[in-house]
Amino acid sequence: MSEKPVVVVTRRLPDAVEDRLRRDYDPRLNPDDRLFAAETLLALCEGADAILPCHTEKLSAKVIAALPDTVRVIANFSVGVDHVDLAAARDRGIVVTNTPDVLSDATAEIAMMCMLGAARRASEGEHLVRSAEWRDWSPAFMVGIQVTGKRLGIVGMGRVGQVVARRARGFDMVVHYHNRHRLDRELEAGAIFHADLDDMLPRCDVLSLNCPATPETAGLLNAERIARLPDGAIVINTARGALVDDDALIAALRTGRLFAAGLDVYNNEPDIDPRYRELTNAFLLPHIGSATRETRDAMGFRALDNLDAFFAGREPRDRVA
Ligand code: DGY
């Protein structure tokens, strides 16, 4: 029998990460990259020491309660941990880790892409070219909004939010932010802090959501808050769909109250609210914020570093529960 810890790996991981897993652990891999139902996952966990899941596996209180006693650590391949019931894990003495830092650049790139895609009507433009429906050019054709020099409001000035701010400064944007705590001057780099989100909203030509999904932030962007944004504002979400009240956002996009939205994340992925698909002013991506070769490798190695620390009896650096 192997003496290496047994790790259930819920999704196909980059080759280099799976190689290291095979070297240092006894991994139960998922070469077909199937999405496991809770029962399948629980069956796979029999006799396992650890789980290495993604945000696609919902580790609810019920699932965590049903895990075998052998499972002592959940090392997520994600920075977001809203798919894990942390209180339930704590109750069972299961350590939980995530993968911060390593995906901030990649996610900020996608935030900028969402911003530009929404402001410059990239979905409509691409459709015109691909469908051979592009007929003409005129000064009135495909007119969007220039983001250069505009005001950007960032909700959640953590690691990703700070990189978005830096990238936005490259577009001469004036950065405002709302965060639980004010950053120190150096990190703030001239960004304007708003202790109250509602005070910031009227100052945002573009609003970027970059905070975690928690019970406190659920539905944060609702009809009242959208009403506080300037007419023709743009909303970007690269954090979690749960931050948005879909009815309110869709209504504001339909009426043109908002100019556009750039979304990488949604409620109920991948079965998103179908009304988004009909909106020409929505630039839509399939949750690819961290999807670069560099970042996916780094996320896997970071999850393994956390497992290594745990099994060596050290405190994992990214422990969240
Ligand atoms: C994250 O790491 O939270 C990304 O959204 C992918 O899960």
mmCIF file of C-alpha atoms and ligand atoms in Angstrom:
data_model
loop_
_atom_site.group_PDB
_atom_site.id
_atom_site.type_symbol
_atom_site.label_atom_id
_atom_site.label_comp_id
_atom_site.label_asym_id
_atom_site.label_seq_id
_atom_site.Cartn_x
_atom_site.Cartn_y
_atom_site.Cartn_z
ATOM 1 C CA MET A 1 0.000 0.000 0.000
ATOM 2 C CA SER A 2 1.225 3.484 -0.854
ATOM 3 C CA GLU A 3 2.421 5.674 1.989
ATOM 4 C CA LYS A 4 1.914 8.844 0.056
ATOM 5 C CA PRO A 5 -1.185 10.856 0.974
ATOM 6 C CA VAL A 6 -4.145 10.088 -1.253
ATOM 7 C CA VAL A 7 -5.464 13.203 -3.001
ATOM 8 C CA VAL A 8 -8.752 13.338 -4.896
ATOM 9 C CA VAL A 9 -8.264 15.748 -7.808
ATOM 10 C CA THR A 10 -11.637 16.775 -9.143
ATOM 11 C CA ARG A 11 -10.661 18.211 -12.552
ATOM 12 C CA ARG A 12 -7.965 17.727 -15.182
ATOM 13 C CA LEU A 13 -4.981 19.874 -14.166
ATOM 14 C CA PRO A 14 -2.012 21.121 -16.232
ATOM 15 C CA ASP A 15 0.469 18.338 -17.102
ATOM 16 C CA ALA A 16 3.276 19.727 -14.953
ATOM 17 C CA VAL A 17 0.954 19.912 -11.964
ATOM 18 C CA GLU A 18 -0.295 16.353 -12.454
ATOM 19 C CA ASP A 19 3.329 15.165 -12.842
ATOM 20 C CA ARG A 20 4.211 16.684 -9.471
ATOM 21 C CA LEU A 21 1.072 15.177 -7.957
ATOM 22 C CA ARG A 22 2.097 11.714 -9.195
ATOM 23 C CA ARG A 23 5.606 12.214 -7.851
ATOM 24 C CA ASP A 24 4.647 13.343 -4.351
ATOM 25 C CA TYR A 25 1.161 11.942 -3.748
ATOM 26 C CA ASP A 26 -1.123 9.078 -4.577
ATOM 27 C CA PRO A 27 -3.559 11.086 -6.723
ATOM 28 C CA ARG A 28 -7.014 10.036 -7.871
ATOM 29 C CA LEU A 29 -7.071 11.984 -11.119
ATOM 30 C CA ASN A 30 -9.914 12.827 -13.472
ATOM 31 C CA PRO A 31 -8.348 12.365 -16.946
ATOM 32 C CA ASP A 32 -11.724 12.811 -18.682
ATOM 33 C CA ASP A 33 -12.323 16.073 -16.802
ATOM 34 C CA ARG A 34 -15.866 15.056 -15.931
ATOM 35 C CA LEU A 35 -17.838 17.236 -13.556
ATOM 36 C CA PHE A 36 -18.486 14.997 -10.548
ATOM 37 C CA ALA A 37 -21.902 14.836 -8.929
ATOM 38 C CA ALA A 38 -21.691 15.093 -5.134
ATOM 39 C CA GLU A 39 -22.287 11.342 -4.702
ATOM 40 C CA THR A 40 -19.459 10.491 -7.115
ATOM 41 C CA LEU A 41 -17.113 12.845 -5.340
ATOM 42 C CA LEU A 42 -18.007 11.379 -1.954
ATOM 43 C CA ALA A 43 -17.436 7.851 -3.239
ATOM 44 C CA LEU A 44 -14.033 8.884 -4.630
ATOM 45 C CA CYS A 45 -13.094 10.362 -1.273
ATOM 46 C CA GLU A 46 -13.366 7.021 0.556
ATOM 47 C CA GLY A 47 -9.974 6.500 2.199
ATOM 48 C CA ALA A 48 -8.554 9.758 0.771
ATOM 49 C CA ASP A 49 -6.499 12.221 2.834
ATOM 50 C CA ALA A 50 -7.135 15.357 0.794
ATOM 51 C CA ILE A 51 -9.271 16.904 -1.924
ATOM 52 C CA LEU A 52 -7.958 19.269 -4.577
ATOM 53 C CA PRO A 53 -11.171 20.789 -5.994
ATOM 54 C CA CYS A 54 -12.063 23.699 -8.254
ATOM 55 C CA HIS A 55 -14.895 26.197 -7.873
ATOM 56 C CA THR A 56 -17.016 23.833 -10.002
ATOM 57 C CA GLU A 57 -17.488 21.437 -7.074
ATOM 58 C CA LYS A 58 -20.000 22.674 -4.541
ATOM 59 C CA LEU A 59 -18.682 21.574 -1.159
ATOM 60 C CA SER A 60 -21.823 22.420 0.780
ATOM 61 C CA ALA A 61 -22.345 21.768 4.479
ATOM 62 C CA LYS A 62 -24.148 18.565 3.487
ATOM 63 C CA VAL A 63 -21.274 17.311 1.330
ATOM 64 C CA ILE A 64 -18.683 18.242 3.934
ATOM 65 C CA ALA A 65 -20.688 16.468 6.656
ATOM 66 C CA ALA A 66 -20.692 13.329 4.491
ATOM 67 C CA LEU A 67 -16.923 13.315 3.811
ATOM 68 C CA PRO A 68 -15.054 10.376 5.318
ATOM 69 C CA ASP A 69 -13.020 11.149 8.460
ATOM 70 C CA THR A 70 -9.811 10.454 6.550
ATOM 71 C CA VAL A 71 -10.138 13.735 4.601
ATOM 72 C CA ARG A 72 -8.224 16.375 6.552
ATOM 73 C CA VAL A 73 -7.512 19.081 3.997
ATOM 74 C CA ILE A 74 -9.225 20.730 1.016
ATOM 75 C CA ALA A 75 -6.638 22.519 -1.129
ATOM 76 C CA ASN A 76 -8.626 24.551 -3.642
ATOM 77 C CA PHE A 77 -7.476 25.309 -7.152
ATOM 78 C CA SER A 78 -9.071 28.769 -6.941
ATOM 79 C CA VAL A 79 -8.797 32.006 -5.066
ATOM 80 C CA GLY A 80 -12.567 32.155 -4.543
ATOM 81 C CA VAL A 81 -13.860 29.830 -1.850
ATOM 82 C CA ASP A 82 -17.564 30.596 -2.046
ATOM 83 C CA HIS A 83 -18.130 27.021 -3.277
ATOM 84 C CA VAL A 84 -16.927 25.670 0.086
ATOM 85 C CA ASP A 85 -18.907 25.925 3.311
ATOM 86 C CA LEU A 86 -16.010 27.100 5.449
ATOM 87 C CA ALA A 87 -17.942 26.926 8.713
ATOM 88 C CA ALA A 88 -18.823 23.284 8.021
ATOM 89 C CA ALA A 89 -15.160 22.531 7.253
ATOM 90 C CA ARG A 90 -14.063 24.237 10.482
ATOM 91 C CA ASP A 91 -16.631 22.223 12.440
ATOM 92 C CA ARG A 92 -15.107 19.030 11.121
ATOM 93 C CA GLY A 93 -11.546 20.231 11.660
ATOM 94 C CA ILE A 94 -10.829 20.172 7.915
ATOM 95 C CA VAL A 95 -8.199 22.667 6.782
ATOM 96 C CA VAL A 96 -9.115 24.696 3.656
ATOM 97 C CA THR A 97 -6.692 26.629 1.437
ATOM 98 C CA ASN A 98 -6.970 28.737 -1.733
ATOM 99 C CA THR A 99 -4.605 30.140 -4.402
ATOM 100 C CA PRO A 100 -4.329 33.934 -4.052
ATOM 101 C CA ASP A 101 -1.812 36.213 -5.834
ATOM 102 C CA VAL A 102 -0.992 33.953 -8.761
ATOM 103 C CA LEU A 103 -4.108 34.793 -10.755
ATOM 104 C CA SER A 104 -4.288 38.524 -10.139
ATOM 105 C CA ASP A 105 -2.553 39.552 -13.377
ATOM 106 C CA ALA A 106 -4.539 37.171 -15.557
ATOM 107 C CA THR A 107 -7.846 38.184 -13.992
ATOM 108 C CA ALA A 108 -7.013 41.882 -14.296
ATOM 109 C CA GLU A 109 -6.292 41.315 -17.997
ATOM 110 C CA ILE A 110 -9.760 39.868 -18.419
ATOM 111 C CA ALA A 111 -11.253 42.783 -16.474
ATOM 112 C CA MET A 112 -9.602 45.175 -18.928
ATOM 113 C CA MET A 113 -10.824 43.035 -21.810
ATOM 114 C CA CYS A 114 -14.383 43.152 -20.406
ATOM 115 C CA MET A 115 -14.088 46.906 -20.007
ATOM 116 C CA LEU A 116 -12.835 47.486 -23.533
ATOM 117 C CA GLY A 117 -15.087 44.827 -25.034
ATOM 118 C CA ALA A 118 -18.147 46.429 -23.458
ATOM 119 C CA ALA A 119 -17.137 50.042 -24.143
ATOM 120 C CA ARG A 120 -16.110 49.435 -27.756
ATOM 121 C CA ARG A 121 -18.921 47.014 -28.603
ATOM 122 C CA ALA A 122 -16.591 44.120 -29.359
ATOM 123 C CA SER A 123 -19.293 41.421 -29.459
ATOM 124 C CA GLU A 124 -21.335 43.307 -32.031
ATOM 125 C CA GLY A 125 -18.259 44.120 -34.101
ATOM 126 C CA GLU A 126 -17.001 40.566 -34.119
ATOM 127 C CA HIS A 127 -20.416 39.264 -35.044
ATOM 128 C CA LEU A 128 -20.643 41.655 -37.993
ATOM 129 C CA VAL A 129 -17.326 40.483 -39.396
ATOM 130 C CA ARG A 130 -17.850 36.754 -38.787
ATOM 131 C CA SER A 131 -21.391 36.708 -40.137
ATOM 132 C CA ALA A 132 -20.465 38.672 -43.258
ATOM 133 C CA GLU A 133 -23.119 41.237 -42.276
ATOM 134 C CA TRP A 134 -20.595 44.083 -42.292
ATOM 135 C CA ARG A 135 -21.634 46.284 -45.217
ATOM 136 C CA ASP A 136 -20.286 49.773 -44.798
ATOM 137 C CA TRP A 137 -18.328 52.286 -42.752
ATOM 138 C CA SER A 138 -19.652 55.661 -41.677
ATOM 139 C CA PRO A 139 -18.937 58.119 -38.857
ATOM 140 C CA ALA A 140 -22.053 56.798 -37.122
ATOM 141 C CA PHE A 141 -21.031 53.153 -37.448
ATOM 142 C CA MET A 142 -20.348 51.091 -34.289
ATOM 143 C CA VAL A 143 -19.764 54.101 -32.086
ATOM 144 C CA GLY A 144 -18.804 53.137 -28.553
ATOM 145 C CA ILE A 145 -17.379 54.876 -25.521
ATOM 146 C CA GLN A 146 -13.722 55.748 -24.998
ATOM 147 C CA VAL A 147 -12.469 54.576 -21.611
ATOM 148 C CA THR A 148 -9.311 56.688 -21.691
ATOM 149 C CA GLY A 149 -9.510 59.401 -19.037
ATOM 150 C CA LYS A 150 -12.801 58.116 -17.611
ATOM 151 C CA ARG A 151 -13.559 57.385 -13.943
ATOM 152 C CA LEU A 152 -13.258 53.772 -12.847
ATOM 153 C CA GLY A 153 -14.834 52.594 -9.592
ATOM 154 C CA ILE A 154 -13.418 49.378 -8.163
ATOM 155 C CA VAL A 155 -15.447 47.431 -5.609
ATOM 156 C CA GLY A 156 -12.964 45.350 -3.648
ATOM 157 C CA MET A 157 -9.417 46.665 -3.717
ATOM 158 C CA GLY A 158 -7.724 43.364 -2.927
ATOM 159 C CA ARG A 159 -5.042 41.752 -5.035
ATOM 160 C CA VAL A 160 -7.004 41.703 -8.292
ATOM 161 C CA GLY A 161 -8.567 45.123 -7.732
ATOM 162 C CA GLN A 162 -5.128 46.654 -7.234
ATOM 163 C CA VAL A 163 -3.841 45.230 -10.507
ATOM 164 C CA VAL A 164 -6.961 46.447 -12.327
ATOM 165 C CA ALA A 165 -6.247 49.910 -10.908
ATOM 166 C CA ARG A 166 -2.667 49.786 -12.213
ATOM 167 C CA ARG A 167 -3.749 48.687 -15.682
ATOM 168 C CA ALA A 168 -6.483 51.346 -15.745
ATOM 169 C CA ARG A 169 -3.927 54.041 -14.960
ATOM 170 C CA GLY A 170 -2.288 53.033 -18.229
ATOM 171 C CA PHE A 171 -5.500 54.311 -19.824
ATOM 172 C CA ASP A 172 -5.300 57.542 -17.815
ATOM 173 C CA MET A 173 -8.393 56.516 -15.865
ATOM 174 C CA VAL A 174 -9.157 58.189 -12.552
ATOM 175 C CA VAL A 175 -9.493 55.376 -10.035
ATOM 176 C CA HIS A 176 -12.029 55.379 -7.206
ATOM 177 C CA TYR A 177 -12.454 52.425 -4.894
ATOM 178 C CA HIS A 178 -14.612 50.988 -2.170
ATOM 179 C CA ASN A 179 -13.107 48.474 0.195
ATOM 180 C CA ARG A 180 -13.637 47.284 3.740
ATOM 181 C CA HIS A 181 -10.402 49.026 4.727
ATOM 182 C CA ARG A 182 -8.599 51.959 3.229
ATOM 183 C CA LEU A 183 -5.256 50.961 1.687
ATOM 184 C CA ASP A 184 -2.083 52.659 2.758
ATOM 185 C CA ARG A 185 -0.937 55.568 0.610
ATOM 186 C CA GLU A 186 1.620 53.601 -1.350
ATOM 187 C CA LEU A 187 -0.815 50.881 -2.393
ATOM 188 C CA GLU A 188 -3.525 53.427 -3.024
ATOM 189 C CA ALA A 189 -1.296 55.182 -5.580
ATOM 190 C CA GLY A 190 -3.669 58.121 -5.867
ATOM 191 C CA ALA A 191 -6.886 56.107 -5.997
ATOM 192 C CA ILE A 192 -9.778 57.808 -4.203
ATOM 193 C CA PHE A 193 -11.215 55.823 -1.287
ATOM 194 C CA HIS A 194 -14.954 55.714 -0.539
ATOM 195 C CA ALA A 195 -15.942 54.161 2.766
ATOM 196 C CA ASP A 196 -19.521 54.066 1.493
ATOM 197 C CA LEU A 197 -20.139 52.256 -1.800
ATOM 198 C CA ASP A 198 -23.278 54.301 -2.449
ATOM 199 C CA ASP A 199 -21.220 57.506 -2.367
ATOM 200 C CA MET A 200 -18.807 56.157 -4.956
ATOM 201 C CA LEU A 201 -21.368 54.951 -7.489
ATOM 202 C CA PRO A 202 -22.384 58.372 -8.949
ATOM 203 C CA ARG A 203 -18.680 58.941 -9.727
ATOM 204 C CA CYS A 204 -18.183 55.776 -11.811
ATOM 205 C CA ASP A 205 -18.226 55.841 -15.602
ATOM 206 C CA VAL A 206 -17.080 52.232 -15.328
ATOM 207 C CA LEU A 207 -17.736 50.022 -12.303
ATOM 208 C CA SER A 208 -15.583 46.930 -11.809
ATOM 209 C CA LEU A 209 -16.607 44.253 -9.299
ATOM 210 C CA ASN A 210 -13.562 42.631 -7.714
ATOM 211 C CA CYS A 211 -14.688 41.551 -4.268
ATOM 212 C CA PRO A 212 -15.324 37.999 -3.042
ATOM 213 C CA ALA A 213 -18.814 36.506 -2.969
ATOM 214 C CA THR A 214 -19.922 36.243 0.648
ATOM 215 C CA PRO A 215 -23.339 36.405 2.307
ATOM 216 C CA GLU A 216 -22.643 40.156 2.817
ATOM 217 C CA THR A 217 -21.869 40.861 -0.859
ATOM 218 C CA ALA A 218 -24.627 38.694 -2.397
ATOM 219 C CA GLY A 219 -26.713 40.803 -4.800
ATOM 220 C CA LEU A 220 -24.554 43.856 -4.051
ATOM 221 C CA LEU A 221 -25.231 45.328 -7.492
ATOM 222 C CA ASN A 222 -29.011 45.672 -7.272
ATOM 223 C CA ALA A 223 -31.539 48.051 -8.832
ATOM 224 C CA GLU A 224 -30.992 50.761 -6.202
ATOM 225 C CA ARG A 225 -27.238 50.753 -6.708
ATOM 226 C CA ILE A 226 -27.530 50.701 -10.506
ATOM 227 C CA ALA A 227 -29.809 53.744 -10.188
ATOM 228 C CA ARG A 228 -26.948 55.577 -8.453
ATOM 229 C CA LEU A 229 -24.556 55.042 -11.386
ATOM 230 C CA PRO A 230 -24.362 57.802 -14.017
ATOM 231 C CA ASP A 231 -26.499 57.347 -17.137
ATOM 232 C CA GLY A 232 -24.626 55.279 -19.684
ATOM 233 C CA ALA A 233 -22.209 53.722 -17.197
ATOM 234 C CA ILE A 234 -20.498 50.388 -17.869
ATOM 235 C CA VAL A 235 -20.449 47.464 -15.433
ATOM 236 C CA ILE A 236 -17.657 44.880 -15.348
ATOM 237 C CA ASN A 237 -17.779 41.660 -13.345
ATOM 238 C CA THR A 238 -14.801 39.312 -13.189
ATOM 239 C CA ALA A 239 -15.337 38.246 -9.563
ATOM 240 C CA ARG A 240 -18.492 36.188 -8.992
ATOM 241 C CA GLY A 241 -21.988 36.210 -10.484
ATOM 242 C CA ALA A 242 -23.536 36.174 -7.030
ATOM 243 C CA LEU A 243 -22.575 39.845 -6.616
ATOM 244 C CA VAL A 244 -25.167 40.824 -9.218
ATOM 245 C CA ASP A 245 -28.952 40.937 -9.199
ATOM 246 C CA ASP A 246 -29.487 39.680 -12.760
ATOM 247 C CA ASP A 247 -33.017 41.095 -13.095
ATOM 248 C CA ALA A 248 -31.751 44.565 -12.239
ATOM 249 C CA LEU A 249 -28.692 44.435 -14.493
ATOM 250 C CA ILE A 250 -30.605 43.008 -17.449
ATOM 251 C CA ALA A 251 -33.357 45.634 -17.084
ATOM 252 C CA ALA A 252 -30.770 48.454 -17.057
ATOM 253 C CA LEU A 253 -29.012 47.041 -20.115
ATOM 254 C CA ARG A 254 -32.294 46.596 -21.981
ATOM 255 C CA THR A 255 -33.413 50.180 -21.452
ATOM 256 C CA GLY A 256 -29.969 51.620 -22.185
ATOM 257 C CA ARG A 257 -29.776 53.090 -18.672
ATOM 258 C CA LEU A 258 -26.394 51.347 -18.647
ATOM 259 C CA PHE A 259 -24.381 51.565 -21.856
ATOM 260 C CA ALA A 260 -23.000 48.044 -21.579
ATOM 261 C CA ALA A 261 -21.714 45.287 -19.337
ATOM 262 C CA GLY A 262 -18.622 43.108 -19.618
ATOM 263 C CA LEU A 263 -19.125 39.857 -17.753
ATOM 264 C CA ASP A 264 -16.862 36.873 -17.162
ATOM 265 C CA VAL A 265 -18.839 35.383 -14.279
ATOM 266 C CA TYR A 266 -22.524 34.688 -13.700
ATOM 267 C CA ASN A 267 -25.064 33.270 -11.350
ATOM 268 C CA ASN A 268 -25.624 29.579 -11.970
ATOM 269 C CA GLU A 269 -22.745 28.978 -14.407
ATOM 270 C CA PRO A 270 -22.791 27.662 -17.067
ATOM 271 C CA ASP A 271 -26.612 27.819 -17.242
ATOM 272 C CA ILE A 272 -26.669 31.578 -17.093
ATOM 273 C CA ASP A 273 -29.764 33.728 -17.327
ATOM 274 C CA PRO A 274 -30.587 33.314 -21.063
ATOM 275 C CA ARG A 275 -31.646 36.953 -21.354
ATOM 276 C CA TYR A 276 -27.963 37.957 -21.307
ATOM 277 C CA ARG A 277 -27.468 36.195 -24.645
ATOM 278 C CA GLU A 278 -30.003 38.459 -26.320
ATOM 279 C CA LEU A 279 -28.342 41.675 -25.189
ATOM 280 C CA THR A 280 -26.098 43.148 -27.855
ATOM 281 C CA ASN A 281 -24.637 45.509 -25.247
ATOM 282 C CA ALA A 282 -23.345 42.629 -23.103
ATOM 283 C CA PHE A 283 -19.806 41.421 -23.767
ATOM 284 C CA LEU A 284 -19.819 37.874 -22.401
ATOM 285 C CA LEU A 285 -16.939 35.555 -21.551
ATOM 286 C CA PRO A 286 -17.091 32.038 -20.017
ATOM 287 C CA HIS A 287 -15.315 32.501 -16.644
ATOM 288 C CA ILE A 288 -11.803 32.619 -18.087
ATOM 289 C CA GLY A 289 -10.217 35.171 -15.756
ATOM 290 C CA SER A 290 -7.434 32.819 -14.691
ATOM 291 C CA ALA A 291 -7.250 30.859 -17.943
ATOM 292 C CA THR A 292 -3.660 31.387 -19.057
ATOM 293 C CA ARG A 293 -1.022 28.655 -19.209
ATOM 294 C CA GLU A 294 1.176 30.551 -16.787
ATOM 295 C CA THR A 295 -1.577 31.140 -14.261
ATOM 296 C CA ARG A 296 -3.122 27.682 -14.362
ATOM 297 C CA ASP A 297 0.316 26.134 -13.715
ATOM 298 C CA ALA A 298 0.929 28.596 -10.892
ATOM 299 C CA MET A 299 -2.475 27.879 -9.333
ATOM 300 C CA GLY A 300 -1.790 24.153 -9.379
ATOM 301 C CA PHE A 301 1.668 24.562 -7.859
ATOM 302 C CA ARG A 302 0.287 26.869 -5.207
ATOM 303 C CA ALA A 303 -2.376 24.300 -4.265
ATOM 304 C CA LEU A 304 0.392 21.671 -4.070
ATOM 305 C CA ASP A 305 2.550 23.945 -1.927
ATOM 306 C CA ASN A 306 -0.370 24.161 0.464
ATOM 307 C CA LEU A 307 -0.768 20.381 0.516
ATOM 308 C CA ASP A 308 2.990 19.917 0.993
ATOM 309 C CA ALA A 309 2.945 22.255 3.994
ATOM 310 C CA PHE A 310 -0.072 20.539 5.509
ATOM 311 C CA PHE A 311 1.385 17.044 5.196
ATOM 312 C CA ALA A 312 4.760 18.255 6.495
ATOM 313 C CA GLY A 313 2.983 19.478 9.626
ATOM 314 C CA ARG A 314 3.398 23.165 8.776
ATOM 315 C CA GLU A 315 0.740 25.859 8.497
ATOM 316 C CA PRO A 316 -0.253 26.174 4.786
ATOM 317 C CA ARG A 317 0.401 29.753 3.671
ATOM 318 C CA ASP A 318 -3.035 30.133 2.094
ATOM 319 C CA ARG A 319 -5.147 28.677 4.857
ATOM 320 C CA VAL A 320 -8.659 30.164 4.888
ATOM 321 C CA ALA A 321 -10.226 27.717 7.362
HETATM 322 C C1 DGY B 1 -10.922 31.578 -8.902
HETATM 323 O O1 DGY B 1 -9.762 31.188 -8.697
HETATM 324 O O2 DGY B 1 -11.678 31.883 -7.978
HETATM 325 C C2 DGY B 1 -11.387 31.624 -10.313
HETATM 326 O O3 DGY B 1 -12.641 32.200 -10.406
HETATM 327 C C3 DGY B 1 -11.406 30.227 -10.898
HETATM 328 O O4 DGY B 1 -12.059 29.395 -10.038
#
